[in-house]
Amino acid sequence: YVKQSGKSSFSFYFDELNTDANRLILLDSELRKAIEHRDFVLYFQPKVDVKLNKVVGLEALVRWNSEKLGFVSPAEFIPYAEETGLIIPISEIILEKACEELVNLRKAGYSKLPISINISSIHFQQSNFLESIQRILEKNNTSAQNFEIEVTERTVMNSDQDTISKLVRLKQLGFKLSIDDFGTGYSSLSYLVRFPVDYLKIDKSFIQHIVSLADKQAVVDAIIKMAHRLNMQVVAEGVESLQQLNYLNEMGCDFIQGYYYSKPVPMEELVEFLQFWEYEQQGDIGL
Ligand code: C2E
Ligand code: MG
Ligand code: MG
Ligand code: MG
């Protein structure tokens, strides 16, 4: 028979594979160069206390602009870095940059706001994980009290002794702990009792349809109630609309993060955001 298109699906398949393989090769070499030049930037997104109407923390999110690939999302390069082990040096660079940015935040007059750092499961599971972060904090003359650590539900899901003792030691050092992307791990909820965790961050896939889908509402409502019973506080991530905010507020959600307040932005812009926020608050009480 005669093929209609000029290309057989066979060669089309290989073209696509070729492009993917080329991108991966480029990603690898660009990532190694970026590590060498510490070519990563941190953006920050505020975490807002709904009841106090106050910014209570910032989450650091890594950004990478590669010379040859342009902007590459962390959703693409972090998983690749995890597969190749490159995540360890990247993670250390991120932590060092967070220490540097903390100095800028303090200089701008925000003496108490903690910075949340996302920690990859691969880094967390390293036997020298605690030593590696302690060394960076010491080198930068700062302490755990200034930081929160986010580990995903998947990272802690199997809740073995090593995981629990690491979490306990992080708490003893003075870090606040969050379980990130909560609700996506299909884990049994009973394991939560064993964790010395401060915050649950509900994954944004639940928040996205919270206004219209009853099953999402039910899950979020249950997570909030359970977390409060376990003396944890709840953060909703990915909040984009006032409607979502009102819903979460009614359900008793403690903290909100999302584009509704601010996208992740560079520290300079974040400081402007904080100053504007304070200015608006003063307006509210008639100063
Ligand atoms: P995450 O820690 O759960 O971060 C939340 C993600 O949601 C961020 O994407 C953030 O920009 C995005 N986001 C925040 N508010 C909204 C919103 O209102 N709507 C929508 N649609 N999205 C929102 P980002 O920065 O692309 O990061 C994606 C993931 O990559 C992170 O998920 C985290 O797992 C990982 N990641 C980012 N930065 C780091 C890092 O410094 N270290 C490590 N290990 N992982 C990181
Ligand atoms: Mg996070
Ligand atoms: Mg998350
Ligand atoms: Mg996420």
Short mmCIF file of C-alpha atoms and ligand atoms in Angstrom, two decimals:
data_model
loop_
_atom_site.label_atom_id
_atom_site.label_comp_id
_atom_site.label_asym_id
_atom_site.label_seq_id
_atom_site.Cartn_x
_atom_site.Cartn_y
_atom_site.Cartn_z
CA TYR A 1 0.00 0.00 0.00
CA VAL A 2 1.00 3.61 -0.39
CA LYS A 3 1.70 5.79 2.59
CA GLN A 4 -0.15 9.07 2.52
CA SER A 5 2.34 11.10 4.45
CA GLY A 6 5.89 11.55 3.28
CA LYS A 7 7.29 10.14 6.48
CA SER A 8 6.63 6.70 7.82
CA SER A 9 5.56 6.58 11.43
CA PHE A 10 8.73 4.58 11.96
CA SER A 11 11.12 7.38 11.03
CA PHE A 12 8.86 9.89 12.76
CA TYR A 13 9.26 7.92 15.96
CA PHE A 14 13.02 7.98 15.62
CA ASP A 15 13.09 11.70 14.89
CA GLU A 16 11.24 12.31 18.11
CA LEU A 17 13.47 9.98 20.05
CA ASN A 18 16.44 11.75 18.56
CA THR A 19 15.21 15.15 19.71
CA ASP A 20 14.52 13.84 23.20
CA ALA A 21 17.94 12.22 23.37
CA ASN A 22 19.62 15.39 22.13
CA ARG A 23 17.83 17.47 24.72
CA LEU A 24 18.89 15.07 27.45
CA ILE A 25 22.53 15.22 26.36
CA LEU A 26 22.38 19.01 26.29
CA LEU A 27 20.55 19.11 29.61
CA ASP A 28 23.27 17.00 31.17
CA SER A 29 26.18 19.13 29.95
CA GLU A 30 24.41 22.41 30.66
CA LEU A 31 23.50 21.27 34.16
CA ARG A 32 27.11 20.32 34.92
CA LYS A 33 28.26 23.73 33.69
CA ALA A 34 25.59 25.43 35.79
CA ILE A 35 26.77 23.59 38.90
CA GLU A 36 30.34 24.66 38.24
CA HIS A 37 29.30 28.31 37.89
CA ARG A 38 26.62 28.18 40.61
CA ASP A 39 24.25 29.38 37.91
CA PHE A 40 20.98 28.94 39.82
CA VAL A 41 18.75 31.68 41.14
CA LEU A 42 16.19 31.48 43.92
CA TYR A 43 12.74 32.97 43.61
CA PHE A 44 10.49 33.41 46.62
CA GLN A 45 6.78 33.03 47.18
CA PRO A 46 5.08 34.40 50.33
CA LYS A 47 3.12 32.20 52.72
CA VAL A 48 0.19 34.10 54.21
CA ASP A 49 -1.59 33.53 57.54
CA VAL A 50 -5.23 33.83 56.58
CA LYS A 51 -6.56 34.84 59.99
CA LEU A 52 -3.88 37.39 60.82
CA ASN A 53 -3.68 38.57 57.20
CA LYS A 54 0.08 38.49 57.59
CA VAL A 55 3.02 37.14 55.60
CA VAL A 56 4.59 34.50 57.84
CA GLY A 57 7.23 32.93 55.61
CA LEU A 58 8.75 32.57 52.16
CA GLU A 59 9.28 29.47 50.04
CA ALA A 60 12.46 29.36 47.96
CA LEU A 61 11.98 27.91 44.46
CA VAL A 62 14.96 27.36 42.21
CA ARG A 63 15.17 28.95 38.77
CA TRP A 64 17.66 28.07 36.06
CA ASN A 65 18.29 29.91 32.83
CA SER A 66 20.61 27.80 30.68
CA GLU A 67 22.68 29.44 28.00
CA LYS A 68 21.74 26.86 25.37
CA LEU A 69 18.31 25.68 26.55
CA GLY A 70 16.87 28.91 27.92
CA PHE A 71 14.65 28.74 30.98
CA VAL A 72 14.31 25.14 32.18
CA SER A 73 11.58 24.37 34.72
CA PRO A 74 12.61 22.69 37.99
CA ALA A 75 9.86 20.19 37.20
CA GLU A 76 12.15 19.05 34.35
CA PHE A 77 15.68 19.41 35.65
CA ILE A 78 15.19 18.40 39.30
CA PRO A 79 13.97 14.88 38.40
CA TYR A 80 16.88 14.54 35.93
CA ALA A 81 19.32 15.75 38.57
CA GLU A 82 17.85 13.20 40.98
CA GLU A 83 18.40 10.37 38.51
CA THR A 84 22.02 11.34 37.93
CA GLY A 85 23.02 12.33 41.45
CA LEU A 86 23.63 15.92 40.34
CA ILE A 87 20.92 16.89 42.82
CA ILE A 88 23.42 16.74 45.70
CA PRO A 89 25.65 19.61 44.52
CA ILE A 90 22.57 21.49 43.26
CA SER A 91 20.86 21.08 46.61
CA GLU A 92 23.96 22.41 48.40
CA ILE A 93 24.13 25.42 46.07
CA ILE A 94 20.43 26.13 46.72
CA LEU A 95 20.97 25.99 50.47
CA GLU A 96 23.97 28.32 50.27
CA LYS A 97 22.04 30.77 48.10
CA ALA A 98 19.17 30.65 50.58
CA CYS A 99 21.61 31.61 53.34
CA GLU A 100 22.84 34.53 51.21
CA GLU A 101 19.30 35.68 50.44
CA LEU A 102 18.39 35.41 54.11
CA VAL A 103 21.02 38.08 54.78
CA ASN A 104 19.34 40.33 52.17
CA LEU A 105 15.93 39.70 53.74
CA ARG A 106 17.24 40.59 57.21
CA LYS A 107 18.98 43.70 55.85
CA ALA A 108 15.65 44.81 54.40
CA GLY A 109 14.28 44.73 57.95
CA TYR A 110 12.44 41.41 58.02
CA SER A 111 14.10 39.97 61.08
CA LYS A 112 11.89 36.96 61.69
CA LEU A 113 10.51 35.63 58.40
CA PRO A 114 11.75 32.06 57.83
CA ILE A 115 12.67 30.71 54.39
CA SER A 116 11.34 27.29 53.35
CA ILE A 117 13.65 25.06 51.38
CA ASN A 118 12.52 22.10 49.27
CA ILE A 119 14.69 19.08 49.95
CA SER A 120 14.91 16.30 47.40
CA SER A 121 14.32 12.75 48.63
CA ILE A 122 17.70 11.76 47.16
CA HIS A 123 19.49 14.35 49.30
CA PHE A 124 17.36 13.55 52.34
CA GLN A 125 18.23 9.86 52.10
CA GLN A 126 22.00 10.44 51.97
CA SER A 127 23.65 9.17 55.13
CA ASN A 128 25.47 12.50 55.60
CA PHE A 129 22.40 14.66 54.85
CA LEU A 130 22.26 16.26 58.31
CA GLU A 131 25.99 16.95 58.40
CA SER A 132 25.87 18.49 54.93
CA ILE A 133 23.19 21.02 55.84
CA GLN A 134 24.69 21.78 59.25
CA ARG A 135 28.04 22.48 57.60
CA ILE A 136 26.43 24.96 55.18
CA LEU A 137 24.55 26.76 57.96
CA GLU A 138 27.71 27.05 60.05
CA LYS A 139 29.77 28.27 57.12
CA ASN A 140 27.17 30.99 56.56
CA ASN A 141 26.92 31.89 60.23
CA THR A 142 23.24 31.17 60.45
CA SER A 143 20.97 28.73 62.26
CA ALA A 144 18.14 26.33 61.60
CA GLN A 145 15.63 28.66 63.28
CA ASN A 146 15.69 30.80 60.14
CA PHE A 147 14.55 27.95 57.91
CA GLU A 148 11.80 25.49 57.26
CA ILE A 149 12.34 22.25 55.42
CA GLU A 150 9.86 20.81 52.93
CA VAL A 151 9.99 17.13 52.14
CA THR A 152 7.37 15.53 49.93
CA GLU A 153 4.88 12.99 51.16
CA ARG A 154 6.62 10.47 48.90
CA THR A 155 9.96 11.09 50.63
CA VAL A 156 8.62 10.16 54.05
CA MET A 157 5.92 7.73 52.97
CA ASN A 158 7.56 4.47 53.97
CA SER A 159 8.17 6.01 57.43
CA ASP A 160 11.10 3.75 58.31
CA GLN A 161 13.27 4.34 61.35
CA ASP A 162 15.93 6.25 59.40
CA THR A 163 13.35 8.69 58.01
CA ILE A 164 11.80 9.31 61.40
CA SER A 165 15.09 9.80 63.21
CA LYS A 166 16.22 12.27 60.54
CA LEU A 167 13.01 14.26 60.96
CA VAL A 168 13.45 14.20 64.74
CA ARG A 169 17.04 15.44 64.45
CA LEU A 170 16.01 18.22 62.06
CA LYS A 171 13.43 19.34 64.63
CA GLN A 172 16.03 19.20 67.40
CA LEU A 173 18.32 21.40 65.31
CA GLY A 174 15.50 23.95 65.17
CA PHE A 175 14.02 23.52 61.69
CA LYS A 176 10.27 23.69 61.17
CA LEU A 177 9.13 20.79 58.98
CA SER A 178 6.53 20.59 56.22
CA ILE A 179 5.19 17.65 54.27
CA ASP A 180 4.86 18.93 50.71
CA ASP A 181 2.48 17.81 47.96
CA PHE A 182 0.33 16.16 50.58
CA GLY A 183 -2.48 14.01 49.23
CA THR A 184 -0.62 12.75 46.15
CA GLY A 185 1.25 9.89 47.80
CA TYR A 186 -1.67 7.54 48.44
CA SER A 187 -0.17 6.76 51.80
CA SER A 188 -2.00 5.65 54.87
CA LEU A 189 -2.79 8.64 57.02
CA SER A 190 -2.00 6.83 60.22
CA TYR A 191 1.75 7.19 59.62
CA LEU A 192 1.43 10.93 60.21
CA VAL A 193 1.11 10.38 63.94
CA ARG A 194 4.71 9.25 64.05
CA PHE A 195 6.12 12.36 62.38
CA PRO A 196 7.27 15.42 64.29
CA VAL A 197 5.92 17.64 61.54
CA ASP A 198 4.65 21.23 61.82
CA TYR A 199 2.84 21.76 58.51
CA LEU A 200 0.99 19.80 55.88
CA LYS A 201 0.97 21.42 52.45
CA ILE A 202 -2.04 20.28 50.48
CA ASP A 203 -1.07 19.65 46.88
CA LYS A 204 -2.35 22.17 44.38
CA SER A 205 -4.17 19.50 42.39
CA PHE A 206 -6.75 19.47 45.20
CA ILE A 207 -6.99 23.24 45.38
CA GLN A 208 -7.45 23.70 41.63
CA HIS A 209 -11.03 22.40 41.58
CA ILE A 210 -11.99 23.03 45.15
CA VAL A 211 -14.77 25.45 44.25
CA SER A 212 -16.55 23.08 41.87
CA LEU A 213 -15.76 19.48 42.80
CA ALA A 214 -17.35 18.01 45.89
CA ASP A 215 -14.83 15.17 46.20
CA LYS A 216 -11.89 17.62 46.31
CA GLN A 217 -13.74 19.62 48.96
CA ALA A 218 -14.28 16.50 51.02
CA VAL A 219 -10.61 15.49 50.85
CA VAL A 220 -9.34 18.98 51.73
CA ASP A 221 -11.83 19.28 54.57
CA ALA A 222 -10.74 15.89 55.94
CA ILE A 223 -7.04 16.74 55.66
CA ILE A 224 -7.52 20.02 57.55
CA LYS A 225 -9.51 18.39 60.36
CA MET A 226 -7.08 15.51 60.70
CA ALA A 227 -4.02 17.79 60.66
CA HIS A 228 -5.50 19.96 63.39
CA ARG A 229 -6.25 16.92 65.53
CA LEU A 230 -2.58 15.98 65.17
CA ASN A 231 -1.46 19.50 66.10
CA MET A 232 -0.26 20.30 62.63
CA GLN A 233 -1.11 23.38 60.64
CA VAL A 234 -2.24 23.33 57.05
CA VAL A 235 -0.88 25.22 54.05
CA ALA A 236 -2.83 25.30 50.79
CA GLU A 237 -0.57 25.69 47.74
CA GLY A 238 -1.63 26.91 44.32
CA VAL A 239 -4.40 29.26 45.46
CA GLU A 240 -5.25 31.48 42.51
CA SER A 241 -8.66 32.99 43.20
CA LEU A 242 -10.56 34.76 45.97
CA GLN A 243 -13.23 32.07 45.74
CA GLN A 244 -10.66 29.37 46.53
CA LEU A 245 -9.29 31.51 49.35
CA ASN A 246 -12.74 31.98 50.89
CA TYR A 247 -13.47 28.29 50.67
CA LEU A 248 -10.23 27.36 52.38
CA ASN A 249 -10.72 30.03 54.99
CA GLU A 250 -14.16 28.65 55.86
CA MET A 251 -12.68 25.17 56.18
CA GLY A 252 -10.16 26.50 58.69
CA CYS A 253 -7.04 26.28 56.53
CA ASP A 254 -4.21 28.12 58.31
CA PHE A 255 -1.94 29.34 55.53
CA ILE A 256 -2.24 30.19 51.86
CA GLN A 257 0.32 30.24 49.08
CA GLY A 258 -0.38 30.95 45.45
CA TYR A 259 -0.62 33.33 42.55
CA TYR A 260 -3.60 34.97 44.27
CA TYR A 261 -1.07 36.76 46.47
CA SER A 262 2.12 36.46 44.44
CA LYS A 263 4.00 34.32 41.99
CA PRO A 264 7.50 33.32 43.06
CA VAL A 265 9.67 36.41 42.47
CA PRO A 266 13.31 37.43 43.03
CA MET A 267 14.18 38.61 46.57
CA GLU A 268 14.26 42.28 45.56
CA GLU A 269 10.71 42.09 44.24
CA LEU A 270 9.60 40.07 47.23
CA VAL A 271 10.85 42.80 49.56
CA GLU A 272 8.83 45.33 47.53
CA PHE A 273 5.82 43.07 47.90
CA LEU A 274 6.31 42.94 51.68
CA GLN A 275 6.68 46.71 51.91
CA PHE A 276 3.53 47.25 49.86
CA TRP A 277 1.70 44.72 52.01
CA GLU A 278 2.64 46.60 55.19
CA TYR A 279 1.64 49.90 53.62
CA GLU A 280 -1.78 48.49 52.78
CA GLN A 281 -2.23 47.09 56.29
CA GLN A 282 -1.53 50.52 57.75
CA GLY A 283 -4.19 51.90 55.41
CA ASP A 284 -6.66 49.38 56.84
CA ILE A 285 -6.37 50.67 60.39
CA GLY A 286 -6.51 54.27 59.28
CA LEU A 287 -2.90 55.36 59.83
P1 C2E B 1 6.55 22.54 45.09
O1 C2E B 1 7.61 22.61 46.14
O2 C2E B 1 5.30 21.86 45.46
O3 C2E B 1 6.29 24.05 44.66
C1 C2E B 1 5.06 24.57 44.25
C2 C2E B 1 5.03 24.83 42.78
O4 C2E B 1 3.78 25.43 42.44
C3 C2E B 1 6.09 25.82 42.27
O5 C2E B 1 6.43 25.43 40.94
C4 C2E B 1 5.32 27.14 42.26
O6 C2E B 1 5.87 28.10 41.37
C5 C2E B 1 3.98 26.66 41.79
N1 C2E B 1 2.89 27.54 42.20
C6 C2E B 1 2.83 28.37 43.27
N2 C2E B 1 1.64 29.00 43.33
C7 C2E B 1 0.93 28.56 42.28
C8 C2E B 1 -0.40 28.85 41.79
O7 C2E B 1 -1.15 29.63 42.35
N3 C2E B 1 -0.79 28.19 40.66
C9 C2E B 1 0.02 27.31 40.00
N4 C2E B 1 -0.44 26.71 38.91
N5 C2E B 1 1.28 27.01 40.44
C10 C2E B 1 1.72 27.63 41.56
P2 C2E B 1 7.95 25.40 40.46
O8 C2E B 1 8.69 26.56 41.03
O9 C2E B 1 7.93 25.22 38.99
O10 C2E B 1 8.51 24.10 41.16
C11 C2E B 1 8.00 22.84 40.86
C12 C2E B 1 8.54 21.78 41.80
O11 C2E B 1 9.96 21.64 41.59
C13 C2E B 1 8.39 22.13 43.28
O12 C2E B 1 7.10 21.82 43.75
C14 C2E B 1 9.47 21.27 43.88
O13 C2E B 1 9.02 19.94 43.98
C15 C2E B 1 10.55 21.36 42.82
N6 C2E B 1 11.48 22.42 43.22
C16 C2E B 1 11.42 23.75 42.98
N7 C2E B 1 12.45 24.40 43.56
C17 C2E B 1 13.19 23.44 44.19
C18 C2E B 1 14.39 23.46 44.99
O14 C2E B 1 14.97 24.53 45.28
N8 C2E B 1 14.86 22.26 45.44
C19 C2E B 1 14.21 21.08 45.18
N9 C2E B 1 14.72 19.94 45.66
N10 C2E B 1 13.09 21.03 44.46
C20 C2E B 1 12.57 22.19 43.97
MG MG B 2 7.49 23.08 48.17
MG MG B 3 4.06 21.43 46.88
MG MG B 4 4.62 20.23 43.92
#
